mmCIF file with all atom_site columns, C-alpha atoms and ligand atoms in Angstrom:
data_model
loop_
_atom_site.group_PDB
_atom_site.id
_atom_site.type_symbol
_atom_site.label_atom_id
_atom_site.label_alt_id
_atom_site.label_comp_id
_atom_site.label_asym_id
_atom_site.label_entity_id
_atom_site.label_seq_id
_atom_site.pdbx_PDB_ins_code
_atom_site.Cartn_x
_atom_site.Cartn_y
_atom_site.Cartn_z
_atom_site.occupancy
_atom_site.B_iso_or_equiv
_atom_site.pdbx_formal_charge
_atom_site.auth_seq_id
_atom_site.auth_comp_id
_atom_site.auth_asym_id
_atom_site.auth_atom_id
_atom_site.pdbx_PDB_model_num
ATOM   1   C  CA  . MET A 1 1   ? -4.052  21.983  6.465   1.00 63.00 ? 398  MET A CA  1
ATOM   2   C  CA  . THR A 1 2   ? -4.543  19.691  2.799   1.00 71.00 ? 399  THR A CA  1
ATOM   3   C  CA  . THR A 1 3   ? -5.619  22.150  -0.273  1.00 80.00 ? 400  THR A CA  1
ATOM   4   C  CA  . VAL A 1 4   ? -7.101  20.465  -3.355  1.00 84.00 ? 401  VAL A CA  1
ATOM   5   C  CA  . SER A 1 5   ? -5.899  22.207  -6.775  1.00 89.00 ? 402  SER A CA  1
ATOM   6   C  CA  . PHE A 1 6   ? -5.892  21.692  -10.543 1.00 92.00 ? 403  PHE A CA  1
ATOM   7   C  CA  . VAL A 1 7   ? -3.110  22.424  -12.042 1.00 93.00 ? 404  VAL A CA  1
ATOM   8   C  CA  . SER A 1 8   ? -2.107  22.577  -15.630 1.00 96.00 ? 405  SER A CA  1
ATOM   9   C  CA  . LYS A 1 9   ? 0.333   19.392  -16.336 1.00 97.00 ? 406  LYS A CA  1
ATOM   10  C  CA  . LYS A 1 10  ? 2.406   17.871  -19.590 1.00 98.00 ? 407  LYS A CA  1
ATOM   11  C  CA  . CYS A 1 11  ? 3.058   14.653  -19.150 1.00 98.00 ? 408  CYS A CA  1
ATOM   12  C  CA  . TYR A 1 12  ? 6.654   12.921  -19.125 1.00 98.00 ? 409  TYR A CA  1
ATOM   13  C  CA  . VAL A 1 13  ? 5.938   10.042  -21.403 1.00 98.00 ? 410  VAL A CA  1
ATOM   14  C  CA  . CYS A 1 14  ? 4.222   11.588  -23.891 1.00 98.00 ? 411  CYS A CA  1
ATOM   15  C  CA  . GLY A 1 15  ? 3.663   14.909  -23.630 1.00 98.00 ? 412  GLY A CA  1
ATOM   16  C  CA  . HIS A 1 16  ? -0.050  15.488  -23.715 1.00 98.00 ? 413  HIS A CA  1
ATOM   17  C  CA  . VAL A 1 17  ? -0.833  18.621  -21.156 1.00 98.00 ? 414  VAL A CA  1
ATOM   18  C  CA  . GLY A 1 18  ? -3.623  17.920  -19.209 1.00 96.00 ? 415  GLY A CA  1
ATOM   19  C  CA  . ARG A 1 19  ? -5.887  19.240  -15.875 1.00 95.00 ? 416  ARG A CA  1
ATOM   20  C  CA  . GLN A 1 20  ? -4.901  17.314  -12.595 1.00 95.00 ? 417  GLN A CA  1
ATOM   21  C  CA  . ALA A 1 21  ? -5.250  17.246  -9.297  1.00 91.00 ? 418  ALA A CA  1
ATOM   22  C  CA  . GLU A 1 22  ? -2.848  18.674  -6.549  1.00 87.00 ? 419  GLU A CA  1
ATOM   23  C  CA  . ILE A 1 23  ? -2.439  17.703  -2.969  1.00 82.00 ? 420  ILE A CA  1
ATOM   24  C  CA  . GLY A 1 24  ? -1.027  21.409  -1.118  1.00 73.00 ? 421  GLY A CA  1
ATOM   25  C  CA  . VAL A 1 25  ? 0.397   19.203  1.509   1.00 63.00 ? 422  VAL A CA  1
ATOM   26  C  CA  . ARG A 1 26  ? 0.009   15.745  2.210   1.00 58.00 ? 423  ARG A CA  1
ATOM   27  C  CA  . GLU A 1 27  ? 1.080   14.765  4.632   1.00 63.00 ? 424  GLU A CA  1
ATOM   28  C  CA  . ALA A 1 28  ? 2.469   11.269  5.318   1.00 65.00 ? 425  ALA A CA  1
ATOM   29  C  CA  . GLY A 1 29  ? 0.201   11.031  8.908   1.00 74.00 ? 426  GLY A CA  1
ATOM   30  C  CA  . GLU A 1 30  ? 0.899   8.819   11.739  1.00 82.00 ? 427  GLU A CA  1
ATOM   31  C  CA  . PRO A 1 31  ? 0.168   5.373   11.036  1.00 86.00 ? 428  PRO A CA  1
ATOM   32  C  CA  . GLN A 1 32  ? -3.814  4.785   12.464  1.00 93.00 ? 429  GLN A CA  1
ATOM   33  C  CA  . ASP A 1 33  ? -4.220  1.462   11.699  1.00 96.00 ? 430  ASP A CA  1
ATOM   34  C  CA  . LEU A 1 34  ? -2.295  -1.676  12.323  1.00 97.00 ? 431  LEU A CA  1
ATOM   35  C  CA  . ASP A 1 35  ? -1.064  -1.733  9.247   1.00 97.00 ? 432  ASP A CA  1
ATOM   36  C  CA  . TYR A 1 36  ? 0.350   1.429   9.126   1.00 95.00 ? 433  TYR A CA  1
ATOM   37  C  CA  . ARG A 1 37  ? -2.653  3.431   7.122   1.00 96.00 ? 434  ARG A CA  1
ATOM   38  C  CA  . ALA A 1 38  ? -3.111  6.765   8.430   1.00 92.00 ? 435  ALA A CA  1
ATOM   39  C  CA  . GLY A 1 39  ? -6.056  8.735   9.117   1.00 89.00 ? 436  GLY A CA  1
ATOM   40  C  CA  . GLY A 1 40  ? -8.444  11.427  8.527   1.00 84.00 ? 437  GLY A CA  1
ATOM   41  C  CA  . VAL A 1 41  ? -7.533  13.448  5.162   1.00 83.00 ? 438  VAL A CA  1
ATOM   42  C  CA  . ASN A 1 42  ? -5.047  11.366  4.441   1.00 85.00 ? 439  ASN A CA  1
ATOM   43  C  CA  . ARG A 1 43  ? -6.540  8.001   4.455   1.00 88.00 ? 440  ARG A CA  1
ATOM   44  C  CA  . SER A 1 44  ? -9.494  9.739   2.489   1.00 87.00 ? 441  SER A CA  1
ATOM   45  C  CA  . SER A 1 45  ? -7.408  11.103  -0.510  1.00 91.00 ? 442  SER A CA  1
ATOM   46  C  CA  . ILE A 1 46  ? -6.120  8.176   -1.444  1.00 93.00 ? 443  ILE A CA  1
ATOM   47  C  CA  . TYR A 1 47  ? -7.817  8.379   -4.670  1.00 93.00 ? 444  TYR A CA  1
ATOM   48  C  CA  . MET A 1 48  ? -5.474  11.580  -5.311  1.00 93.00 ? 445  MET A CA  1
ATOM   49  C  CA  . TRP A 1 49  ? -2.682  9.660   -4.728  1.00 94.00 ? 446  TRP A CA  1
ATOM   50  C  CA  . LEU A 1 50  ? -1.556  9.281   -8.070  1.00 97.00 ? 447  LEU A CA  1
ATOM   51  C  CA  . GLN A 1 51  ? -1.961  11.956  -11.163 1.00 97.00 ? 448  GLN A CA  1
ATOM   52  C  CA  . ARG A 1 52  ? -3.741  10.354  -14.342 1.00 97.00 ? 449  ARG A CA  1
ATOM   53  C  CA  . CYS A 1 53  ? -2.399  10.805  -18.556 1.00 98.00 ? 450  CYS A CA  1
ATOM   54  C  CA  . LEU A 1 54  ? -5.870  10.408  -20.593 1.00 96.00 ? 451  LEU A CA  1
ATOM   55  C  CA  . SER A 1 55  ? -3.662  10.643  -23.329 1.00 97.00 ? 452  SER A CA  1
ATOM   56  C  CA  . CYS A 1 56  ? -0.722  7.695   -22.590 1.00 97.00 ? 453  CYS A CA  1
ATOM   57  C  CA  . GLY A 1 57  ? -2.273  6.431   -19.583 1.00 98.00 ? 454  GLY A CA  1
ATOM   58  C  CA  . TYR A 1 58  ? 1.037   7.203   -17.331 1.00 98.00 ? 455  TYR A CA  1
ATOM   59  C  CA  . VAL A 1 59  ? -0.451  7.617   -13.675 1.00 98.00 ? 456  VAL A CA  1
ATOM   60  C  CA  . ALA A 1 60  ? 2.479   9.180   -11.337 1.00 97.00 ? 457  ALA A CA  1
ATOM   61  C  CA  . PRO A 1 61  ? 2.740   10.956  -7.684  1.00 95.00 ? 458  PRO A CA  1
ATOM   62  C  CA  . ASP A 1 62  ? 3.670   13.391  -10.575 1.00 96.00 ? 459  ASP A CA  1
ATOM   63  C  CA  . ILE A 1 63  ? 2.910   12.775  -14.155 1.00 97.00 ? 460  ILE A CA  1
ATOM   64  C  CA  . ALA A 1 64  ? 5.453   15.298  -15.024 1.00 97.00 ? 461  ALA A CA  1
ATOM   65  C  CA  . VAL A 1 65  ? 8.448   13.552  -13.503 1.00 97.00 ? 462  VAL A CA  1
ATOM   66  C  CA  . GLY A 1 66  ? 9.172   9.987   -14.968 1.00 97.00 ? 463  GLY A CA  1
ATOM   67  C  CA  . SER A 1 67  ? 11.715  8.051   -16.498 1.00 97.00 ? 464  SER A CA  1
ATOM   68  C  CA  . GLU A 1 68  ? 12.987  5.726   -18.940 1.00 97.00 ? 465  GLU A CA  1
ATOM   69  C  CA  . ALA A 1 69  ? 11.836  2.782   -17.301 1.00 97.00 ? 466  ALA A CA  1
ATOM   70  C  CA  . ALA A 1 70  ? 8.531   4.462   -16.643 1.00 97.00 ? 467  ALA A CA  1
ATOM   71  C  CA  . ARG A 1 71  ? 8.446   5.317   -20.643 1.00 98.00 ? 468  ARG A CA  1
ATOM   72  C  CA  . SER A 1 72  ? 8.753   1.299   -21.400 1.00 98.00 ? 469  SER A CA  1
ATOM   73  C  CA  . THR A 1 73  ? 6.594   -0.017  -19.126 1.00 98.00 ? 470  THR A CA  1
ATOM   74  C  CA  . VAL A 1 74  ? 3.613   2.000   -20.501 1.00 98.00 ? 471  VAL A CA  1
ATOM   75  C  CA  . ALA A 1 75  ? 3.760   1.562   -23.440 1.00 98.00 ? 472  ALA A CA  1
ATOM   76  C  CA  . ASP A 1 76  ? 4.101   -2.894  -22.635 1.00 98.00 ? 473  ASP A CA  1
ATOM   77  C  CA  . GLU A 1 77  ? 1.115   -4.198  -23.210 1.00 98.00 ? 474  GLU A CA  1
ATOM   78  C  CA  . SER A 1 78  ? 0.978   -5.635  -19.968 1.00 98.00 ? 475  SER A CA  1
ATOM   79  C  CA  . TYR A 1 79  ? 0.236   -2.035  -18.515 1.00 98.00 ? 476  TYR A CA  1
ATOM   80  C  CA  . ARG A 1 80  ? -2.096  -1.188  -20.815 1.00 97.00 ? 477  ARG A CA  1
ATOM   81  C  CA  . ARG A 1 81  ? -3.945  -3.968  -19.837 1.00 98.00 ? 478  ARG A CA  1
ATOM   82  C  CA  . GLN A 1 82  ? -3.964  -3.328  -16.669 1.00 98.00 ? 479  GLN A CA  1
ATOM   83  C  CA  . ARG A 1 83  ? -4.348  0.182   -16.484 1.00 97.00 ? 480  ARG A CA  1
ATOM   84  C  CA  . ASN A 1 84  ? -8.338  -0.352  -18.482 1.00 96.00 ? 481  ASN A CA  1
ATOM   85  C  CA  . ASP A 1 85  ? -8.601  -3.833  -16.223 1.00 97.00 ? 482  ASP A CA  1
ATOM   86  C  CA  . THR A 1 86  ? -12.511 -3.530  -15.845 1.00 96.00 ? 483  THR A CA  1
ATOM   87  C  CA  . ARG A 1 87  ? -12.789 -6.016  -12.741 1.00 95.00 ? 484  ARG A CA  1
ATOM   88  C  CA  . TYR A 1 88  ? -11.672 -3.109  -10.631 1.00 96.00 ? 485  TYR A CA  1
ATOM   89  C  CA  . PRO A 1 89  ? -12.266 0.439   -10.550 1.00 96.00 ? 486  PRO A CA  1
ATOM   90  C  CA  . ASP A 1 90  ? -9.697  3.070   -11.893 1.00 97.00 ? 487  ASP A CA  1
ATOM   91  C  CA  . THR A 1 91  ? -8.102  3.781   -8.450  1.00 97.00 ? 488  THR A CA  1
ATOM   92  C  CA  . ILE A 1 92  ? -6.736  0.264   -7.724  1.00 98.00 ? 489  ILE A CA  1
ATOM   93  C  CA  . ASN A 1 93  ? -5.308  0.518   -11.621 1.00 98.00 ? 490  ASN A CA  1
ATOM   94  C  CA  . ALA A 1 94  ? -4.094  3.521   -11.456 1.00 98.00 ? 491  ALA A CA  1
ATOM   95  C  CA  . PHE A 1 95  ? -2.045  1.823   -7.952  1.00 98.00 ? 492  PHE A CA  1
ATOM   96  C  CA  . LEU A 1 96  ? -1.989  -1.527  -10.105 1.00 98.00 ? 493  LEU A CA  1
ATOM   97  C  CA  . CYS A 1 97  ? 0.363   0.045   -12.758 1.00 98.00 ? 494  CYS A CA  1
ATOM   98  C  CA  . TRP A 1 98  ? 2.166   2.444   -10.687 1.00 98.00 ? 495  TRP A CA  1
ATOM   99  C  CA  . GLY A 1 99  ? 3.592   -0.767  -8.683  1.00 98.00 ? 496  GLY A CA  1
ATOM   100 C  CA  . MET A 1 100 ? 4.777   -2.242  -12.510 1.00 98.00 ? 497  MET A CA  1
ATOM   101 C  CA  . ILE A 1 101 ? 6.673   1.125   -13.180 1.00 98.00 ? 498  ILE A CA  1
ATOM   102 C  CA  . GLN A 1 102 ? 8.516   0.816   -9.411  1.00 98.00 ? 499  GLN A CA  1
ATOM   103 C  CA  . GLU A 1 103 ? 8.765   -2.960  -9.960  1.00 97.00 ? 500  GLU A CA  1
ATOM   104 C  CA  . ALA A 1 104 ? 10.169  -1.940  -13.493 1.00 97.00 ? 501  ALA A CA  1
ATOM   105 C  CA  . CYS A 1 105 ? 12.755  0.226   -11.954 1.00 96.00 ? 502  CYS A CA  1
ATOM   106 C  CA  . GLY A 1 106 ? 13.596  -2.398  -9.144  1.00 96.00 ? 503  GLY A CA  1
ATOM   107 C  CA  . ARG A 1 107 ? 11.702  -0.427  -6.054  1.00 97.00 ? 504  ARG A CA  1
ATOM   108 C  CA  . PHE A 1 108 ? 9.996   -3.298  -5.080  1.00 97.00 ? 505  PHE A CA  1
ATOM   109 C  CA  . ASP A 1 109 ? 9.143   -1.706  -2.329  1.00 98.00 ? 506  ASP A CA  1
ATOM   110 C  CA  . GLU A 1 110 ? 7.535   0.930   -3.426  1.00 97.00 ? 507  GLU A CA  1
ATOM   111 C  CA  . ALA A 1 111 ? 5.551   -1.271  -5.402  1.00 98.00 ? 508  ALA A CA  1
ATOM   112 C  CA  . ALA A 1 112 ? 4.511   -3.191  -2.207  1.00 98.00 ? 509  ALA A CA  1
ATOM   113 C  CA  . LYS A 1 113 ? 3.333   0.160   -1.249  1.00 97.00 ? 510  LYS A CA  1
ATOM   114 C  CA  . ALA A 1 114 ? 1.416   0.035   -4.405  1.00 98.00 ? 511  ALA A CA  1
ATOM   115 C  CA  . ALA A 1 115 ? -0.588  -3.478  -3.614  1.00 98.00 ? 512  ALA A CA  1
ATOM   116 C  CA  . ILE A 1 116 ? -0.821  -2.296  0.260   1.00 98.00 ? 513  ILE A CA  1
ATOM   117 C  CA  . TYR A 1 117 ? -3.083  0.645   -0.893  1.00 98.00 ? 514  TYR A CA  1
ATOM   118 C  CA  . ALA A 1 118 ? -4.955  -1.173  -3.520  1.00 98.00 ? 515  ALA A CA  1
ATOM   119 C  CA  . ALA A 1 119 ? -5.648  -3.109  -0.621  1.00 98.00 ? 516  ALA A CA  1
ATOM   120 C  CA  . TRP A 1 120 ? -6.808  -0.168  1.209   1.00 98.00 ? 517  TRP A CA  1
ATOM   121 C  CA  . VAL A 1 121 ? -8.952  1.224   -1.449  1.00 97.00 ? 518  VAL A CA  1
ATOM   122 C  CA  . CYS A 1 122 ? -10.794 -2.539  -1.373  1.00 97.00 ? 519  CYS A CA  1
ATOM   123 C  CA  . ASP A 1 123 ? -10.779 -1.998  2.063   1.00 97.00 ? 520  ASP A CA  1
ATOM   124 C  CA  . ASP A 1 124 ? -13.056 0.933   2.035   1.00 96.00 ? 521  ASP A CA  1
ATOM   125 C  CA  . ASP A 1 125 ? -15.895 0.436   -0.801  1.00 96.00 ? 522  ASP A CA  1
ATOM   126 C  CA  . ALA A 1 126 ? -17.596 -2.926  -0.269  1.00 95.00 ? 523  ALA A CA  1
ATOM   127 C  CA  . ASP A 1 127 ? -18.496 -3.140  -3.937  1.00 96.00 ? 524  ASP A CA  1
ATOM   128 C  CA  . HIS A 1 128 ? -14.840 -4.544  -3.871  1.00 96.00 ? 525  HIS A CA  1
ATOM   129 C  CA  . ARG A 1 129 ? -13.951 -5.544  -0.738  1.00 96.00 ? 526  ARG A CA  1
ATOM   130 C  CA  . ASP A 1 130 ? -13.527 -9.025  -0.978  1.00 96.00 ? 527  ASP A CA  1
ATOM   131 C  CA  . LYS A 1 131 ? -10.603 -8.793  -3.400  1.00 97.00 ? 528  LYS A CA  1
ATOM   132 C  CA  . ALA A 1 132 ? -8.409  -7.277  -0.744  1.00 98.00 ? 529  ALA A CA  1
ATOM   133 C  CA  . LYS A 1 133 ? -6.884  -9.937  0.795   1.00 98.00 ? 530  LYS A CA  1
ATOM   134 C  CA  . TYR A 1 134 ? -5.806  -10.753 -3.154  1.00 98.00 ? 531  TYR A CA  1
ATOM   135 C  CA  . PHE A 1 135 ? -3.623  -7.599  -2.361  1.00 98.00 ? 532  PHE A CA  1
ATOM   136 C  CA  . ARG A 1 136 ? -3.152  -8.298  0.698   1.00 98.00 ? 533  ARG A CA  1
ATOM   137 C  CA  . GLU A 1 137 ? -0.138  -11.435 -0.508  1.00 98.00 ? 534  GLU A CA  1
ATOM   138 C  CA  . ARG A 1 138 ? 0.788   -9.307  -3.398  1.00 98.00 ? 535  ARG A CA  1
ATOM   139 C  CA  . THR A 1 139 ? 1.911   -6.761  -0.687  1.00 98.00 ? 536  THR A CA  1
ATOM   140 C  CA  . LEU A 1 140 ? 3.275   -10.010 1.378   1.00 98.00 ? 537  LEU A CA  1
ATOM   141 C  CA  . GLU A 1 141 ? 5.394   -11.367 -2.525  1.00 98.00 ? 538  GLU A CA  1
ATOM   142 C  CA  . LYS A 1 142 ? 6.437   -7.743  -3.054  1.00 98.00 ? 539  LYS A CA  1
ATOM   143 C  CA  . MET A 1 143 ? 7.668   -7.415  0.749   1.00 97.00 ? 540  MET A CA  1
ATOM   144 C  CA  . ASP A 1 144 ? 9.340   -10.594 0.368   1.00 96.00 ? 541  ASP A CA  1
ATOM   145 C  CA  . ALA A 1 145 ? 10.975  -9.186  -2.723  1.00 97.00 ? 542  ALA A CA  1
ATOM   146 C  CA  . ALA A 1 146 ? 11.892  -5.765  -1.135  1.00 97.00 ? 543  ALA A CA  1
ATOM   147 C  CA  . GLN A 1 147 ? 14.033  -7.437  1.684   1.00 95.00 ? 544  GLN A CA  1
ATOM   148 C  CA  . LYS A 1 148 ? 16.708  -9.589  -0.746  1.00 96.00 ? 545  LYS A CA  1
ATOM   149 C  CA  . LYS A 1 149 ? 17.012  -6.103  -2.116  1.00 96.00 ? 546  LYS A CA  1
ATOM   150 C  CA  . GLY A 1 150 ? 17.747  -4.173  1.712   1.00 97.00 ? 547  GLY A CA  1
ATOM   151 C  CA  . GLN A 1 151 ? 13.816  -2.207  1.008   1.00 98.00 ? 548  GLN A CA  1
ATOM   152 C  CA  . PHE A 1 152 ? 11.664  -1.486  3.703   1.00 96.00 ? 549  PHE A CA  1
ATOM   153 C  CA  . LEU A 1 153 ? 8.613   -0.334  2.914   1.00 94.00 ? 550  LEU A CA  1
ATOM   154 C  CA  . THR A 1 154 ? 8.209   0.885   6.421   1.00 94.00 ? 551  THR A CA  1
ATOM   155 C  CA  . GLY A 1 155 ? 11.210  2.171   6.265   1.00 92.00 ? 552  GLY A CA  1
ATOM   156 C  CA  . ASP A 1 156 ? 12.892  -0.223  8.468   1.00 94.00 ? 553  ASP A CA  1
ATOM   157 C  CA  . GLN A 1 157 ? 13.260  -3.903  9.526   1.00 94.00 ? 554  GLN A CA  1
ATOM   158 C  CA  . ILE A 1 158 ? 11.068  -4.067  12.488  1.00 96.00 ? 555  ILE A CA  1
ATOM   159 C  CA  . GLY A 1 159 ? 8.286   -1.814  10.798  1.00 96.00 ? 556  GLY A CA  1
ATOM   160 C  CA  . ASP A 1 160 ? 8.264   -4.293  8.237   1.00 97.00 ? 557  ASP A CA  1
ATOM   161 C  CA  . ARG A 1 161 ? 8.052   -6.993  10.370  1.00 97.00 ? 558  ARG A CA  1
ATOM   162 C  CA  . LEU A 1 162 ? 4.935   -5.729  12.374  1.00 97.00 ? 559  LEU A CA  1
ATOM   163 C  CA  . LEU A 1 163 ? 3.539   -5.226  8.548   1.00 98.00 ? 560  LEU A CA  1
ATOM   164 C  CA  . MET A 1 164 ? 4.342   -8.863  7.848   1.00 98.00 ? 561  MET A CA  1
ATOM   165 C  CA  . VAL A 1 165 ? 2.550   -9.994  11.126  1.00 98.00 ? 562  VAL A CA  1
ATOM   166 C  CA  . ASP A 1 166 ? -1.018  -7.724  10.614  1.00 98.00 ? 563  ASP A CA  1
ATOM   167 C  CA  . LEU A 1 167 ? -0.858  -9.049  6.661   1.00 98.00 ? 564  LEU A CA  1
ATOM   168 C  CA  . LEU A 1 168 ? -1.122  -11.936 7.333   1.00 98.00 ? 565  LEU A CA  1
ATOM   169 C  CA  . ARG A 1 169 ? -3.231  -11.820 9.933   1.00 98.00 ? 566  ARG A CA  1
ATOM   170 C  CA  . ARG A 1 170 ? -5.816  -9.865  7.978   1.00 98.00 ? 567  ARG A CA  1
ATOM   171 C  CA  . ILE A 1 171 ? -5.901  -12.746 4.502   1.00 98.00 ? 568  ILE A CA  1
ATOM   172 C  CA  . GLY A 1 172 ? -6.446  -14.908 7.750   1.00 98.00 ? 569  GLY A CA  1
ATOM   173 C  CA  . ALA A 1 173 ? -3.154  -16.605 7.835   1.00 98.00 ? 570  ALA A CA  1
ATOM   174 C  CA  . PHE A 1 174 ? -2.768  -17.262 11.322  1.00 98.00 ? 571  PHE A CA  1
ATOM   175 C  CA  . ALA A 1 175 ? -1.188  -20.095 11.428  1.00 98.00 ? 572  ALA A CA  1
ATOM   176 C  CA  . LYS A 1 176 ? 1.988   -18.391 9.474   1.00 98.00 ? 573  LYS A CA  1
ATOM   177 C  CA  . ALA A 1 177 ? 1.192   -14.914 11.651  1.00 98.00 ? 574  ALA A CA  1
ATOM   178 C  CA  . ALA A 1 178 ? 1.670   -16.994 15.272  1.00 98.00 ? 575  ALA A CA  1
ATOM   179 C  CA  . PRO A 1 179 ? 5.150   -17.969 14.520  1.00 98.00 ? 576  PRO A CA  1
ATOM   180 C  CA  . LEU A 1 180 ? 6.096   -14.614 13.492  1.00 98.00 ? 577  LEU A CA  1
ATOM   181 C  CA  . CYS A 1 181 ? 4.833   -12.918 15.758  1.00 98.00 ? 578  CYS A CA  1
ATOM   182 C  CA  . ALA A 1 182 ? 5.966   -15.214 18.818  1.00 98.00 ? 579  ALA A CA  1
ATOM   183 C  CA  . GLU A 1 183 ? 9.522   -14.607 16.559  1.00 98.00 ? 580  GLU A CA  1
ATOM   184 C  CA  . GLU A 1 184 ? 9.127   -11.154 17.029  1.00 98.00 ? 581  GLU A CA  1
ATOM   185 C  CA  . LEU A 1 185 ? 8.132   -11.201 20.646  1.00 98.00 ? 582  LEU A CA  1
ATOM   186 C  CA  . ARG A 1 186 ? 11.880  -13.064 21.349  1.00 97.00 ? 583  ARG A CA  1
ATOM   187 C  CA  . LYS A 1 187 ? 13.848  -10.049 20.027  1.00 97.00 ? 584  LYS A CA  1
ATOM   188 C  CA  . ASP A 1 188 ? 14.947  -6.901  22.438  1.00 95.00 ? 585  ASP A CA  1
ATOM   189 C  CA  . TYR A 1 189 ? 12.343  -4.352  21.088  1.00 96.00 ? 586  TYR A CA  1
ATOM   190 C  CA  . ASP A 1 190 ? 11.377  -1.105  22.768  1.00 97.00 ? 587  ASP A CA  1
ATOM   191 C  CA  . GLU A 1 191 ? 8.051   -0.655  25.309  1.00 97.00 ? 588  GLU A CA  1
ATOM   192 C  CA  . LYS A 1 192 ? 6.381   0.526   21.962  1.00 96.00 ? 589  LYS A CA  1
ATOM   193 C  CA  . THR A 1 193 ? 6.975   -2.291  20.158  1.00 97.00 ? 590  THR A CA  1
ATOM   194 C  CA  . ARG A 1 194 ? 6.223   -5.484  22.054  1.00 97.00 ? 591  ARG A CA  1
ATOM   195 C  CA  . THR A 1 195 ? 2.684   -3.897  23.774  1.00 98.00 ? 592  THR A CA  1
ATOM   196 C  CA  . ILE A 1 196 ? 2.011   -3.963  19.420  1.00 98.00 ? 593  ILE A CA  1
ATOM   197 C  CA  . LEU A 1 197 ? 2.755   -7.866  19.063  1.00 98.00 ? 594  LEU A CA  1
ATOM   198 C  CA  . LEU A 1 198 ? 1.450   -9.168  22.891  1.00 98.00 ? 595  LEU A CA  1
ATOM   199 C  CA  . PHE A 1 199 ? -1.685  -7.364  20.739  1.00 98.00 ? 596  PHE A CA  1
ATOM   200 C  CA  . GLN A 1 200 ? -1.162  -9.125  17.368  1.00 98.00 ? 597  GLN A CA  1
ATOM   201 C  CA  . GLU A 1 201 ? -0.272  -11.835 19.360  1.00 98.00 ? 598  GLU A CA  1
ATOM   202 C  CA  . LYS A 1 202 ? -3.775  -11.965 21.336  1.00 98.00 ? 599  LYS A CA  1
ATOM   203 C  CA  . LEU A 1 203 ? -6.644  -11.097 17.987  1.00 98.00 ? 600  LEU A CA  1
ATOM   204 C  CA  . ILE A 1 204 ? -4.399  -13.470 16.419  1.00 98.00 ? 601  ILE A CA  1
ATOM   205 C  CA  . GLU A 1 205 ? -5.026  -15.982 18.974  1.00 98.00 ? 602  GLU A CA  1
ATOM   206 C  CA  . ASP A 1 206 ? -9.002  -15.352 18.879  1.00 98.00 ? 603  ASP A CA  1
ATOM   207 C  CA  . LYS A 1 207 ? -8.672  -15.117 14.763  1.00 98.00 ? 604  LYS A CA  1
ATOM   208 C  CA  . ASP A 1 208 ? -9.757  -11.859 14.083  1.00 98.00 ? 605  ASP A CA  1
ATOM   209 C  CA  . GLY A 1 209 ? -8.669  -10.653 10.254  1.00 97.00 ? 606  GLY A CA  1
ATOM   210 C  CA  . ARG A 1 210 ? -10.601 -7.402  11.175  1.00 97.00 ? 607  ARG A CA  1
ATOM   211 C  CA  . ARG A 1 211 ? -9.258  -4.487  10.920  1.00 97.00 ? 608  ARG A CA  1
ATOM   212 C  CA  . HIS A 1 212 ? -7.826  -2.961  14.019  1.00 97.00 ? 609  HIS A CA  1
ATOM   213 C  CA  . ALA A 1 213 ? -5.702  0.682   15.887  1.00 97.00 ? 610  ALA A CA  1
ATOM   214 C  CA  . ILE A 1 214 ? -2.875  1.258   17.032  1.00 96.00 ? 611  ILE A CA  1
ATOM   215 C  CA  . GLU A 1 215 ? -3.832  2.544   20.116  1.00 96.00 ? 612  GLU A CA  1
ATOM   216 C  CA  . GLU A 1 216 ? -6.082  -0.746  20.559  1.00 97.00 ? 613  GLU A CA  1
ATOM   217 C  CA  . ALA A 1 217 ? -3.232  -2.336  21.524  1.00 97.00 ? 614  ALA A CA  1
ATOM   218 C  CA  . PHE A 1 218 ? -2.665  0.347   24.146  1.00 96.00 ? 615  PHE A CA  1
ATOM   219 C  CA  . ASP A 1 219 ? -5.931  0.369   25.796  1.00 89.00 ? 616  ASP A CA  1
HETATM 220 ZN ZN1 . ZN  B 2 .   ? 0.683   10.988  -21.523 1.00 87.27 ? 1097 ZN  B ZN1 1
#
């Protein structure tokens, strides 16, 4: 069960004490969609994944925890601009700011996660749905950087390859998604992974850039 409570928290960066929403149990949740987005409460609680300091603008899953890199990033002008970018809703700015902090820490896998979370917020918001493509492109960029460091967003290389195929398909880059999918299909993967890749192959052929659930691959 997931509970939400409000707790008093001291900001790691500036020491400001404020009320923060805290999700009691944030289960990672089984991936529901081909892009690893989970369903249920995990899906709908995305707006509460990051806590925000109203004084200095620091954002983090737990605002009482941080690093020197977090402190210097928050003090940076580019961070402040992102935190207050009026083009985006607060949740997107929060994820992009968290991504900047993670990148400053050398965690490109976490920065890639922040970018895909921003895309998911766009997917859910009719007013910002057209920006989802931009954030999926940024996710792919961060994943490239992550790979060079041996970091994997989904936890392993196979998962990241599957995610890359889906990201390319979702942004309509079918000419790039097709060879990557074919390359993965030539590998010695288990039945489940192959079934997902064969489903992706069909979607790419159909030039289908919409959201699809993993279970559809097994229908
Ligand atoms: Zn603060």
